CSV table of C-alpha atoms and ligand atoms in Angstrom, one decimal:
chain,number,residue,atom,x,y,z
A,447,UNK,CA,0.0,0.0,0.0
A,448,UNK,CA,1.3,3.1,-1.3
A,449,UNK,CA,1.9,5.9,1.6
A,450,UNK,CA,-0.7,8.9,1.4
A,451,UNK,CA,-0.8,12.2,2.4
A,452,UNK,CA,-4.0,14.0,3.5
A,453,UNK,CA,-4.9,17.4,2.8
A,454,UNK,CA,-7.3,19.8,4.8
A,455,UNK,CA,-9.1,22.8,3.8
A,456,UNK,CA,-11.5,24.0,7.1
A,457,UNK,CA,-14.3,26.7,6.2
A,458,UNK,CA,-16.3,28.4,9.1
A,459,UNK,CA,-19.1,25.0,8.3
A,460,UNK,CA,-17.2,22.9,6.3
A,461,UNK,CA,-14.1,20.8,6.6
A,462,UNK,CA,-13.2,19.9,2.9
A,463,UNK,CA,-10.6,17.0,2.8
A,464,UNK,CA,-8.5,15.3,-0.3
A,465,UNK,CA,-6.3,12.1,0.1
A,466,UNK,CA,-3.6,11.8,-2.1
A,467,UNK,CA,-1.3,8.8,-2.4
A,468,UNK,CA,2.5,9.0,-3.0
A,469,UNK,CA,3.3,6.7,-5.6
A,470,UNK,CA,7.2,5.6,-6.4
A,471,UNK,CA,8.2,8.1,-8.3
A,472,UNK,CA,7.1,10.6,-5.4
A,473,UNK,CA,4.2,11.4,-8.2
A,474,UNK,CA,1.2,12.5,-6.2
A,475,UNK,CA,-2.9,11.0,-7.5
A,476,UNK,CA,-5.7,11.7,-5.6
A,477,UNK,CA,-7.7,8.8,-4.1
A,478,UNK,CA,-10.8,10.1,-2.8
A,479,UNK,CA,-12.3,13.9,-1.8
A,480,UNK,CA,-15.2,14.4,0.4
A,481,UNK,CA,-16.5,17.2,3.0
A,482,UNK,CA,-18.3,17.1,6.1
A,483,UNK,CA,-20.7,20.2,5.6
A,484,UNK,CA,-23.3,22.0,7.5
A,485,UNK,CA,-21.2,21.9,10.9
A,486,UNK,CA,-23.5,23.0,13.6
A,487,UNK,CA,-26.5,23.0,12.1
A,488,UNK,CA,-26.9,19.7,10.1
A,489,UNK,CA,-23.8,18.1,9.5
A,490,UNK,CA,-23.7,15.6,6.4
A,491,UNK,CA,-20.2,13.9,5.6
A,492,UNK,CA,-19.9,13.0,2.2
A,493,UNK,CA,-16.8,11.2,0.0
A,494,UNK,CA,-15.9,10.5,-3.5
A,495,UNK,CA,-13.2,8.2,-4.7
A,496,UNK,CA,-11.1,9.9,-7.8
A,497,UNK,CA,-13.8,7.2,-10.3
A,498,UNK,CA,-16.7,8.9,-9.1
A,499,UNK,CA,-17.6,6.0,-6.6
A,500,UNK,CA,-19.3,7.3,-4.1
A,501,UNK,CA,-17.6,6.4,-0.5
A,502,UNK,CA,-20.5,7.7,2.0
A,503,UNK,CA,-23.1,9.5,2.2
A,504,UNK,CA,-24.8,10.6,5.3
A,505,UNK,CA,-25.8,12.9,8.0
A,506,UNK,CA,-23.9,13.4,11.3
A,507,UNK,CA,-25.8,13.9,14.6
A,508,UNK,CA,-25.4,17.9,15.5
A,509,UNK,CA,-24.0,16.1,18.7
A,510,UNK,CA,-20.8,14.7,16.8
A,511,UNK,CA,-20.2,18.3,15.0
A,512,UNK,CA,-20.9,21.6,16.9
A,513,UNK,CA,-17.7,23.1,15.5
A,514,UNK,CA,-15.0,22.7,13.1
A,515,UNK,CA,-12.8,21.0,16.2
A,516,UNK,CA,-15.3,18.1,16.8
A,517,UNK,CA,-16.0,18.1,13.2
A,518,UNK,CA,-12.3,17.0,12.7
A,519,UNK,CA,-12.9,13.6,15.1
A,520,UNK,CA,-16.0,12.7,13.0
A,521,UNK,CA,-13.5,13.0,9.8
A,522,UNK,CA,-10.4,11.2,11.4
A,523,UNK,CA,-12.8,8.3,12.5
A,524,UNK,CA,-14.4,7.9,8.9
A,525,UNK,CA,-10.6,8.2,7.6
A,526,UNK,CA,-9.7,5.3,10.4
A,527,UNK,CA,-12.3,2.8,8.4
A,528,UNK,CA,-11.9,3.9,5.2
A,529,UNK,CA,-7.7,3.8,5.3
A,530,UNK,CA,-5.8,0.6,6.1
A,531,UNK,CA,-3.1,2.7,7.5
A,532,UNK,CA,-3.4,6.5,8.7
A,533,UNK,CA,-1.4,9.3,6.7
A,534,UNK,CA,2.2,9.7,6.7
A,535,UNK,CA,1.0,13.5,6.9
A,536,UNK,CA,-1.6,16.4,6.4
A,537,UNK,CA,-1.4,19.6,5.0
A,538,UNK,CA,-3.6,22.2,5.8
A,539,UNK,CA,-4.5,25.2,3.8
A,540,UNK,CA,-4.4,28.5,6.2
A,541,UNK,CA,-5.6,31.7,4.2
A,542,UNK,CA,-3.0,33.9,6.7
A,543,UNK,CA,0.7,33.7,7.3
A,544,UNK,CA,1.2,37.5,8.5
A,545,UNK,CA,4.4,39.4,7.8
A,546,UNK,CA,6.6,36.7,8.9
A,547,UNK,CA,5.7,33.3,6.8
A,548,UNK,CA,6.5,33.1,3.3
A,549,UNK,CA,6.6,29.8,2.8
A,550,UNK,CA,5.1,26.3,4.0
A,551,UNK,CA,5.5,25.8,7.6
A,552,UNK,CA,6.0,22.4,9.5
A,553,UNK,CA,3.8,22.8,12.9
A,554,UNK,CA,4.5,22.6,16.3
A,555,UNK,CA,2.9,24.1,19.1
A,556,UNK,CA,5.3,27.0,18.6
A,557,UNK,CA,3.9,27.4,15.0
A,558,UNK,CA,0.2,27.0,15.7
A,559,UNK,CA,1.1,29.9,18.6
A,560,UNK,CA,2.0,32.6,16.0
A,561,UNK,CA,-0.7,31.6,13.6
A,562,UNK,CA,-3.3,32.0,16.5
A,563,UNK,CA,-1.4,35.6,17.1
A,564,UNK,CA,-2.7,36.3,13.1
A,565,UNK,CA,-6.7,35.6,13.9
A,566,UNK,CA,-7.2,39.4,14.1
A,567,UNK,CA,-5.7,39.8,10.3
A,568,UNK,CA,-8.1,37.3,9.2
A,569,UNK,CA,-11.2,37.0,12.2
A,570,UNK,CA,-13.5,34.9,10.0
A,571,UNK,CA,-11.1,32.2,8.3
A,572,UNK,CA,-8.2,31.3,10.5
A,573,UNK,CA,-9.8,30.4,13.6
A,574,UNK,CA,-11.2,27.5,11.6
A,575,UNK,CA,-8.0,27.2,9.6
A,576,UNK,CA,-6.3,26.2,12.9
A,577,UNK,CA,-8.7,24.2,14.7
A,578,UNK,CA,-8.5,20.9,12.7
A,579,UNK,CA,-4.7,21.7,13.3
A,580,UNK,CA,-5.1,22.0,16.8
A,581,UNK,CA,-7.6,19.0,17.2
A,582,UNK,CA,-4.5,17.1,15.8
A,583,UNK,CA,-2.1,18.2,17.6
A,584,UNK,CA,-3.7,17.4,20.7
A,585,UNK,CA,-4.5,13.8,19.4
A,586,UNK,CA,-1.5,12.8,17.6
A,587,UNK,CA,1.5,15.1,18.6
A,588,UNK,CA,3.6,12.6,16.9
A,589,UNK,CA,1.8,13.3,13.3
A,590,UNK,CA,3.8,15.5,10.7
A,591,UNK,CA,1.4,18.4,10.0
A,592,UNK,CA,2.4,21.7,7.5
A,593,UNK,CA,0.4,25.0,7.2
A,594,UNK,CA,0.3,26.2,3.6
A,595,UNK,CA,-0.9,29.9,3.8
A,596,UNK,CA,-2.6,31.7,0.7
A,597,UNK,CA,-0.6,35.1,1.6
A,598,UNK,CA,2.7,33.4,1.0
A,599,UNK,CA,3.2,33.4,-3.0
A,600,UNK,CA,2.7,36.9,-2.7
A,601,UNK,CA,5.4,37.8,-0.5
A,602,UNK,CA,7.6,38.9,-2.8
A,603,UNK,CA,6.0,42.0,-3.6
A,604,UNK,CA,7.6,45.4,-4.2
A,605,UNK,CA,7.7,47.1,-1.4
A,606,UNK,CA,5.0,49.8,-3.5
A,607,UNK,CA,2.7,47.0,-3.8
A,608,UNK,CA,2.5,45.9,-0.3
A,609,UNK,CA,1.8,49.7,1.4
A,610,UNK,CA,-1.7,51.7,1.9
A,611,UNK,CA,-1.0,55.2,2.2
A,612,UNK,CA,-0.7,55.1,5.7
A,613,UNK,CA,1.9,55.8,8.5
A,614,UNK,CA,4.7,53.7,9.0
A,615,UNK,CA,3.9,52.1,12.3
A,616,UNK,CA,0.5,50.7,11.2
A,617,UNK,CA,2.5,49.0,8.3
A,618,UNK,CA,5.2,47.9,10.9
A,619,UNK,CA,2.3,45.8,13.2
A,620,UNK,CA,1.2,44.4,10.0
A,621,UNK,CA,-1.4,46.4,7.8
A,622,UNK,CA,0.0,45.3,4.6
A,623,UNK,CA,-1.9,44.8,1.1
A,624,UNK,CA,-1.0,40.8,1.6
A,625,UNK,CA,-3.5,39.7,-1.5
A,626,UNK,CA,-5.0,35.8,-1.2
A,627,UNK,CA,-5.8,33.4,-3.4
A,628,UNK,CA,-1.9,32.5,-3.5
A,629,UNK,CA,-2.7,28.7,-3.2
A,630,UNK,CA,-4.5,28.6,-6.4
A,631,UNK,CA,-2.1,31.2,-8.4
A,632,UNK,CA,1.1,29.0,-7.4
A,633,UNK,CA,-1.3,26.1,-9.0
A,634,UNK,CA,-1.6,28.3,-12.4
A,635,UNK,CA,1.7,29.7,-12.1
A,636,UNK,CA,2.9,25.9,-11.7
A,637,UNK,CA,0.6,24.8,-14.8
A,638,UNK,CA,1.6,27.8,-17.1
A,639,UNK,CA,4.9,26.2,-18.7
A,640,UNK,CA,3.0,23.0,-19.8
A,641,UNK,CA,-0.1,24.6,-21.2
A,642,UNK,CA,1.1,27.5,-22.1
A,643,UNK,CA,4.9,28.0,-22.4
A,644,UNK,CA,4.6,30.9,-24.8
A,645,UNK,CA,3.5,33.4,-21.6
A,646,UNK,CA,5.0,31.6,-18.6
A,647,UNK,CA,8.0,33.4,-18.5
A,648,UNK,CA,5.8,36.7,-19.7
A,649,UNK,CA,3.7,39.5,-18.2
A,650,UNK,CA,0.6,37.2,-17.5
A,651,UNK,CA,-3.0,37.9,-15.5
A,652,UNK,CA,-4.8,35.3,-13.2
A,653,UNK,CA,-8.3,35.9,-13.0
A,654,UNK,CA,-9.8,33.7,-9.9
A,655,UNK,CA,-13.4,34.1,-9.9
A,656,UNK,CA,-15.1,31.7,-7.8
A,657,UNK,CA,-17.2,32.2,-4.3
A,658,UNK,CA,-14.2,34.6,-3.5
A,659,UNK,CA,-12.2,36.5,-6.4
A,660,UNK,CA,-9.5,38.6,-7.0
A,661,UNK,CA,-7.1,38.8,-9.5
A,662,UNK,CA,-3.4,38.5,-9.6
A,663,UNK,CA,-0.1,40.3,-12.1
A,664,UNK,CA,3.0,37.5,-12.9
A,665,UNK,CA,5.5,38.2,-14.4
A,666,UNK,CA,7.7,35.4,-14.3
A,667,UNK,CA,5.8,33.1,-13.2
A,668,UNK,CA,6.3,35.1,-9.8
A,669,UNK,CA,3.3,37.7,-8.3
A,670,UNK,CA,4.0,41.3,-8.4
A,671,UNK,CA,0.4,42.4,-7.3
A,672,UNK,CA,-3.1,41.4,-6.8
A,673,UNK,CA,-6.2,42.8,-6.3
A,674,UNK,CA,-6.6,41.7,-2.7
A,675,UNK,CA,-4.9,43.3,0.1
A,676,UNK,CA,-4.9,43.2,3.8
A,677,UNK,CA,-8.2,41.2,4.0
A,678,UNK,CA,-10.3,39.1,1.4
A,679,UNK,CA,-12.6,42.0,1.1
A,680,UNK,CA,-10.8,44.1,-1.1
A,681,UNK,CA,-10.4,44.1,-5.1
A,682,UNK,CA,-13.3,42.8,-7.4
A,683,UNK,CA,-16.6,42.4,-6.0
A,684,UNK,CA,-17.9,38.6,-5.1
A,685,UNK,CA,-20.8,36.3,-4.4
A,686,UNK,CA,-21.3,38.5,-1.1
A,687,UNK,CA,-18.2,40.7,0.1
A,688,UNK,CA,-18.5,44.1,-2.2
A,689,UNK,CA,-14.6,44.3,-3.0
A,690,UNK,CA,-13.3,47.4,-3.4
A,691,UNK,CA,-15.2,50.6,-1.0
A,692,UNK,CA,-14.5,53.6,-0.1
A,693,UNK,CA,-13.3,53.3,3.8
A,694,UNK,CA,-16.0,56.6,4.0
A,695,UNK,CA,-18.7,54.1,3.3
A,696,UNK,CA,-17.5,51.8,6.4
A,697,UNK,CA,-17.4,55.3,8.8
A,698,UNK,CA,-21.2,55.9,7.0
A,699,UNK,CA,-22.5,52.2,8.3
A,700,UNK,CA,-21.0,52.8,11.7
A,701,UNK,CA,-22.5,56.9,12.1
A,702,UNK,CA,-25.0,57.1,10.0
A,703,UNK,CA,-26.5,53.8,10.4
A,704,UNK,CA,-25.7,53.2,14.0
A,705,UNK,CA,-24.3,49.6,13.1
A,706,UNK,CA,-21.9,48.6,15.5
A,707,UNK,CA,-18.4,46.5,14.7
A,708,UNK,CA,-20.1,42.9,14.3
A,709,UNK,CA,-23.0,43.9,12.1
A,710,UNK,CA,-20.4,45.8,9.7
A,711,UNK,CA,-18.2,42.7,9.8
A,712,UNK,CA,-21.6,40.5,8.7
A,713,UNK,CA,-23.0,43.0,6.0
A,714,UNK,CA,-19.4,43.4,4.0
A,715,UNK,CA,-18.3,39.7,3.9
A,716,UNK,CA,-21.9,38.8,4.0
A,717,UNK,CA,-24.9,40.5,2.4
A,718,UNK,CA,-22.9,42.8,0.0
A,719,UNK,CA,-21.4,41.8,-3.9
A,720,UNK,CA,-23.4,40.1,-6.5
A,721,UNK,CA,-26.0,39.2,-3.8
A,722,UNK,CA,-26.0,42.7,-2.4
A,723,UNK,CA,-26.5,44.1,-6.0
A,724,UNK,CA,-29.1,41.8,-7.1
A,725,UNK,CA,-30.7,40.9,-4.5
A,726,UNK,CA,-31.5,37.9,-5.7
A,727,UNK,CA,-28.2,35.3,-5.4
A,728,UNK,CA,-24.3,34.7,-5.3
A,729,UNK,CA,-24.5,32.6,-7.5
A,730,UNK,CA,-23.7,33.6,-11.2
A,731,UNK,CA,-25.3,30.7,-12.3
A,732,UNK,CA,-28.6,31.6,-10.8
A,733,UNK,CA,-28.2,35.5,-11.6
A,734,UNK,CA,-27.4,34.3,-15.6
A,735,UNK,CA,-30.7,32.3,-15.5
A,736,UNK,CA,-32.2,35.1,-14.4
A,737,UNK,CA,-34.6,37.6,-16.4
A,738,UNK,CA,-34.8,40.0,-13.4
A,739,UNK,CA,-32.9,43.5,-14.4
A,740,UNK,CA,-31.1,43.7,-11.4
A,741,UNK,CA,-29.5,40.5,-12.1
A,742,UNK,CA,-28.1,41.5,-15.3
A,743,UNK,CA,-26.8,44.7,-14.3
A,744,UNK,CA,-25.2,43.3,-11.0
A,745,UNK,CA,-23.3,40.8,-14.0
A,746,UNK,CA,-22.3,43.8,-15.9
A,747,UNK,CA,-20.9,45.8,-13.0
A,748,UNK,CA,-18.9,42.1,-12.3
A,749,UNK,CA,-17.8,42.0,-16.0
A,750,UNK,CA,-16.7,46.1,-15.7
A,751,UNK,CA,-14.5,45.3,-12.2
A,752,UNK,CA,-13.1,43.2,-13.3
A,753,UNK,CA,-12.2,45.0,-16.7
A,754,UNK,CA,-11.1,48.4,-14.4
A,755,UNK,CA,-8.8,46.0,-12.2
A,756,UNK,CA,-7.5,44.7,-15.5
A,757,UNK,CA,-6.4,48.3,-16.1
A,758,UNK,CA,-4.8,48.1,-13.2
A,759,UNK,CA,-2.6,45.4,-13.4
A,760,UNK,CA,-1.5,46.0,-16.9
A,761,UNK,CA,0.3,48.9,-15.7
A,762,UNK,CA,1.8,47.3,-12.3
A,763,UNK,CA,3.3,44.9,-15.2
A,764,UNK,CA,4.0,47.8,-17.9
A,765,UNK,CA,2.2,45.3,-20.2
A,766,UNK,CA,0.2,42.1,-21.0
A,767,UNK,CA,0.8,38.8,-23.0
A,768,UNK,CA,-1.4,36.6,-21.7
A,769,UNK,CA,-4.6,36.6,-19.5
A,770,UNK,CA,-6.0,33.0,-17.9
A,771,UNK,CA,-9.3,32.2,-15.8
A,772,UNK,CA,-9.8,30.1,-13.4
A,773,UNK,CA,-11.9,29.3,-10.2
A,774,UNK,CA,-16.0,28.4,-10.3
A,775,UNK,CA,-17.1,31.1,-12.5
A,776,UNK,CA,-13.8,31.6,-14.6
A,777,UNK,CA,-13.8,27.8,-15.7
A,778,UNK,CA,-16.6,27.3,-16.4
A,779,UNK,CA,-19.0,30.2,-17.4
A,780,UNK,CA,-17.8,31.1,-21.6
A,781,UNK,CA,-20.9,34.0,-20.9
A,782,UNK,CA,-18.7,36.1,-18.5
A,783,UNK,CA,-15.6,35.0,-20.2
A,784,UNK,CA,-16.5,36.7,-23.6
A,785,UNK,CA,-18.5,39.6,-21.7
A,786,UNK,CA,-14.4,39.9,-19.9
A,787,UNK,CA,-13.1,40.2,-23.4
A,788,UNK,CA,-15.4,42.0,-24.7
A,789,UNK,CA,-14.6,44.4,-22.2
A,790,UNK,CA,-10.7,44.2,-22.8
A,791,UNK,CA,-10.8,44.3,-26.8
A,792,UNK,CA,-9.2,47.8,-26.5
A,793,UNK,CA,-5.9,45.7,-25.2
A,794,UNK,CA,-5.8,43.3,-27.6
A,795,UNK,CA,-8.1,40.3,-26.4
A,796,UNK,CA,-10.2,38.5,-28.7
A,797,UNK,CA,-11.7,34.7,-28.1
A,798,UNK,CA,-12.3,31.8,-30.3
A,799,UNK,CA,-16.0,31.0,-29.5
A,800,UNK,CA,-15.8,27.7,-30.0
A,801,UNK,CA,-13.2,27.0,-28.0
A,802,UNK,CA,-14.6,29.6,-25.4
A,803,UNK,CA,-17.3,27.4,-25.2
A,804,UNK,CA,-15.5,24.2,-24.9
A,805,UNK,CA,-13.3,25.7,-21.8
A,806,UNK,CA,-10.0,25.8,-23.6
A,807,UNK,CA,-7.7,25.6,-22.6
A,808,UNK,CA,-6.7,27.8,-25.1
A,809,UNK,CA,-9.7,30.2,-25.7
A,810,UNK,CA,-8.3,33.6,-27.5
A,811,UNK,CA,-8.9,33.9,-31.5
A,812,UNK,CA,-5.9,33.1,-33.9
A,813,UNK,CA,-3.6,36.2,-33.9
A,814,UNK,CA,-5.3,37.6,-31.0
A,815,UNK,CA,-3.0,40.0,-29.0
A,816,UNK,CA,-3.7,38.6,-25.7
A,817,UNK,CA,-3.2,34.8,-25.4
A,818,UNK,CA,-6.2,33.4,-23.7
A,819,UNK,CA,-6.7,30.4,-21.5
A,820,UNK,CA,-8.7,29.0,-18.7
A,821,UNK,CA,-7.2,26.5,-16.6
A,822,UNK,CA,-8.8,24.6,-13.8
A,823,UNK,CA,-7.0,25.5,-10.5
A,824,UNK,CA,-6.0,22.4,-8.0
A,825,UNK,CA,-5.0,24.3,-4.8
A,826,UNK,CA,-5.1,20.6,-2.7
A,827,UNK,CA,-2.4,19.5,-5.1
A,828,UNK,CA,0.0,22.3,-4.6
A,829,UNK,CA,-0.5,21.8,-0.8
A,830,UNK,CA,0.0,18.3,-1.0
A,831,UNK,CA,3.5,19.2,-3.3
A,832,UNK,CA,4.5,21.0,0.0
A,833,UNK,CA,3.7,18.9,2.6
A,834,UNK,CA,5.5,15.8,0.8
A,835,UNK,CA,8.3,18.0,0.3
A,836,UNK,CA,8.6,19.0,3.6
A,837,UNK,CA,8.0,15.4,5.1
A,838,UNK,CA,11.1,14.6,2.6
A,839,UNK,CA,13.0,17.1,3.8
A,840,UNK,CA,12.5,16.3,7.4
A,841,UNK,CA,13.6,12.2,7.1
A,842,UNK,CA,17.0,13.7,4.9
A,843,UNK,CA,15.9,12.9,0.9
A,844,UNK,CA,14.9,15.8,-0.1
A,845,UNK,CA,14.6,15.4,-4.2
B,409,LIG,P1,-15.6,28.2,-6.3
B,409,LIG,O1,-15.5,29.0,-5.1
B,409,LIG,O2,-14.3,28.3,-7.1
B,409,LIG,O3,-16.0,26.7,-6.1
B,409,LIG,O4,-16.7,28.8,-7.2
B,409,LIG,C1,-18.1,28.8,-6.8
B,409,LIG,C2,-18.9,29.7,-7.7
B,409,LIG,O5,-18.7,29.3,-9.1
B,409,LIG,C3,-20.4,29.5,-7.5
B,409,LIG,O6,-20.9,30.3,-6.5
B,409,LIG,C4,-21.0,29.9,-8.9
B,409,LIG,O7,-21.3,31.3,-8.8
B,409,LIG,C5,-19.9,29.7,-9.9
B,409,LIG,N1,-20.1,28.7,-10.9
B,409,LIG,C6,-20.0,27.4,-10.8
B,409,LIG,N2,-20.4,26.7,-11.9
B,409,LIG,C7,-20.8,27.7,-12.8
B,409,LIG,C8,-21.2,27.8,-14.1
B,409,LIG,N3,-21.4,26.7,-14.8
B,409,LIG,N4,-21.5,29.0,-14.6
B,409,LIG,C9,-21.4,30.1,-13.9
B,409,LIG,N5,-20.9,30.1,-12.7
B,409,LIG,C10,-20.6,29.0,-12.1
C-alpha cells in the first residue's frame, strides 16, 4: 500500500478534505475527496473516490459536530475505516501567514502559537484554519502536520505594492496589502509552462473568480500584485463581500446607520457583492438564468470590475501577454468569459468561440493579441507538493 498524504481545507461549516497517495516516483494521485458540511447546524459527511464512486453519504448527529474542532474527530474516524493505515501527513491550507511566513510551515505548538497571534488579520477564516490543526495536535503530537498559507506566493512583492498610504507604524504591526488566493495562483503559475509556455516566463493575468475573487499580475511566473490586500474584502466584487469601497462608506455604516463592529463585519463579507447588488443570489449561475434586471446589471458591474482591475494590473506589469481564468465562474461560465473580453478588446483580447465554449484551454482567437486560456486551479495538489516536500525534507531525501 502506497503511503498517502491527507490534505485539509476548514471553512467556518465545512471541513473539505483530499487524500492523495505518493506513488514511487514521489508522483502525487488523488484517491478520494469528500467534505463534512453543514457543521453546527446539520452536519452531512460525504466522500468521492477519484472514479466517481461514491464512498458515504450521510448525515452526522449535531452532537458529533458543533464546531470545526469536533468536526475533525467525526473526519479522522471515517478516515480510520476507510484507510488501512493512517497518513504519513496532512497539509492544511491556512488563508493567513502574516508578515513573517512566506513559505510552507512544519507545525508545532510553537507554529500554531504565531498563527493563532494572526486571527485578528483574518477574524473569520483562521480560527477555523487552525482548529482541525489544533484538534491534531492534541490527538497525535507525533503526526507531521504543515500550514500552507494563501498570503505566501505573494510575499515577494515590491515594497510599492505591499503599502496603503498610511503611516509607518500601522505598516510595521502588520497592515499590509498581503492579496489571497496565492494557493490557487502557485497552481496556475505551476501549470503555465505545460499549457502555455509561450507566456509563462511573460507579463501574465490570473483571473480567480469563484465564491471569492481577486485577480493577480506574474511576471515570471512570480506575483507582483493582486487585487486583494490586507483582507479578502478588497479588489473585485464577489458572491457576497463588495470588493473594493471607499473606507468613508465603512465610517457611514458605523454613524450614519448606528451599526456597530459585528454587524459591519456580517453586512461586508456577507450581504454585500453580487447578492448585495441583485438581491437575488451569489450565485452567477442563478443570476445568468435570471430575467430580473437587477440580475443583469449586477453581471455587468462584475464583468466592468473586473475590466477596471484589468487596467490596473496592466500597468503594475507595464504590459500584457497573456490573461488566464480560473476558479468556479472563470472555468466554467464562456458568458462572462466573452463579456471579460469584450470588455478588454481595447488591449488586444479577442476569443475563439468555439473554444470559449469548450473551456479551452486555449480560448483567444488566432492572432489575438492577448493569449487566452482558462485552466482549472488544484489548490489541494500544490499543498499536497508541499507537505511531501517537507516530510522529505525532514527524514533527509529531499529530491
Ligand atoms: P468556487 O468558489 O471556485 O467553487 O466557485 C463557486 C462559484 O462558481 C459559484 O458560486 C458559482 O457562482 C460559480 N459557478 C460554478 N459553476 C458555474 C457555471 N457553470 N456558470 C457560472 N458560474 C458557475
Amino acid at each position: 500500500m502506497a503511503e498517502t498524504l491527507l490534505v485539509l481545507n476548514a471553512g467556518s461549516s465545512s471541513i473539505k478534505f483530499e487524500l492523495f497517495a505518493v506513488g514511487p516516483d514521489e508522483r502525487l494521485t488523488s484517491r478520494f475527496e469528500g467534505q463534512i458540511e453543514g457543521i453546527g447546524v446539520a452536519p452531512h459527511l460525504i466522500a468521492q473516490s477519484h472514479t466517481g464512486e461514491r464512498l458515504v453519504d450521510r448525515p452526522v448527529p449535531l452532537t458529533q459536530a458543533p464546531d470545526v474542532e469536533s468536526a475533525m474527530a467525526v473526519v479522522e474516524a471515517w478516515l480510520a475505516e476507510a484507510l488501512p493505515a493512517p497518513p504519513v501527513a496532512v497539509g492544511h491550507r491556512v488563508v493567513h501567514g502574516g508578515p513573517l511566513y512566506a513559505a510552507p510551515m512544519v507545525i508545532d505548538a510553537e507554529v500554531l502559537a504565531q498563527l493563532e497571534t494572526f486571527v485578528p488579520l483574518a477574524p473569520l477564516h483562521q480560527p477555523n484554519n487552525l482548529a482541525p490543526i489544533r484538534a491534531l495536535l492534541r490527538a497525535h503530537p507525533e503526526l507531521f502536520q504543515v500550514a500552507c498559507f494563501d498570503t505566501a506566493f505573494h510575499r515577494g512583492h515590491p515594497p510599492l505594492a505591499d503599502r496603503f498610504a498610511l503611516p509607518e507604524t500601522l505598516w510595521a504591526e502588520g497592515v499590509r496589502r498581503y492579496g489571497f488566493h496565492g494557493l490557487s495562483y502557485e497552481s496556475i503559475a505551476s501549470r503555465l509552462p505545460e499549457i502555455a509556455p509561450e507566456i509563462a516566463q511573460k507579463k501574465v493575468i490570473v483571473a480567480h473568480l469563484g465564491s471569492g475573487c481577486s485577480m493577480c499580475a506574474l511576471e515570471g511566473g512570480r506575483s507582483i500584485e493582486s487585487t486583494m490586500g490586507f483582507t479578502a474584502l478588497d479588489g473585485l466584487p464577489m458572491g457576497t463581500r463588495p470588493g473594493q469601497l471607499d473606507a468613508g462608506v465603512v465610517l457611514y455604516l458605523l454613524s450614519a446607520k448606528g451599526m456597530d463592529l459585528q454587524a459591519v463585519e456580517h453586512f461586508l463579507y456577507h450581504e454585500c457583492g453580487l447578492k448585495g447588488l441583485s438581491g437575488i443570489s451569489n450565485d452567477v449561475r442563478v443570476l445568468l438564468e435570471s430575467t430580473d434586471p437587477r440580475a443583469a446589471f449586477a453581471l455587468e458591474f462584475f464583468v466592468y470590475k473586473i475590466a477596471q482591475m484589468t487596467g490596473w494590473l496592466v500597468a503594475a506589469l507595464e504590459g500584457l501577454d497573456g490573461f488566464v481564468f480560473t476558479a468556479g465562474i472563470g472555468e466554467n461560465s464562456p458568458t462572462i468569459r466573452a463579456a471579460v473580453a469584450h470588455r478588454l478588446r481595447w488591449l488586444g483580447m479577442e476569443l475563439d468561440p468555439e473554444a470559449n465554449a469548450q473551456h479551452g484551454p486555449l480560448i483567444s482567437a488566432k492572432g489575438a493579441r492577448i493569449r487566452t486560456y482558462v485552466i482549472p486551479t488544484d489548490e489541494e495538489l500544490v499543498i499536497a507538493r508541499h507537505t511531501l516536500a517537507l516530510l522529505r525534507k525532514s527524514q533527509g531525501s529531499a529530491p
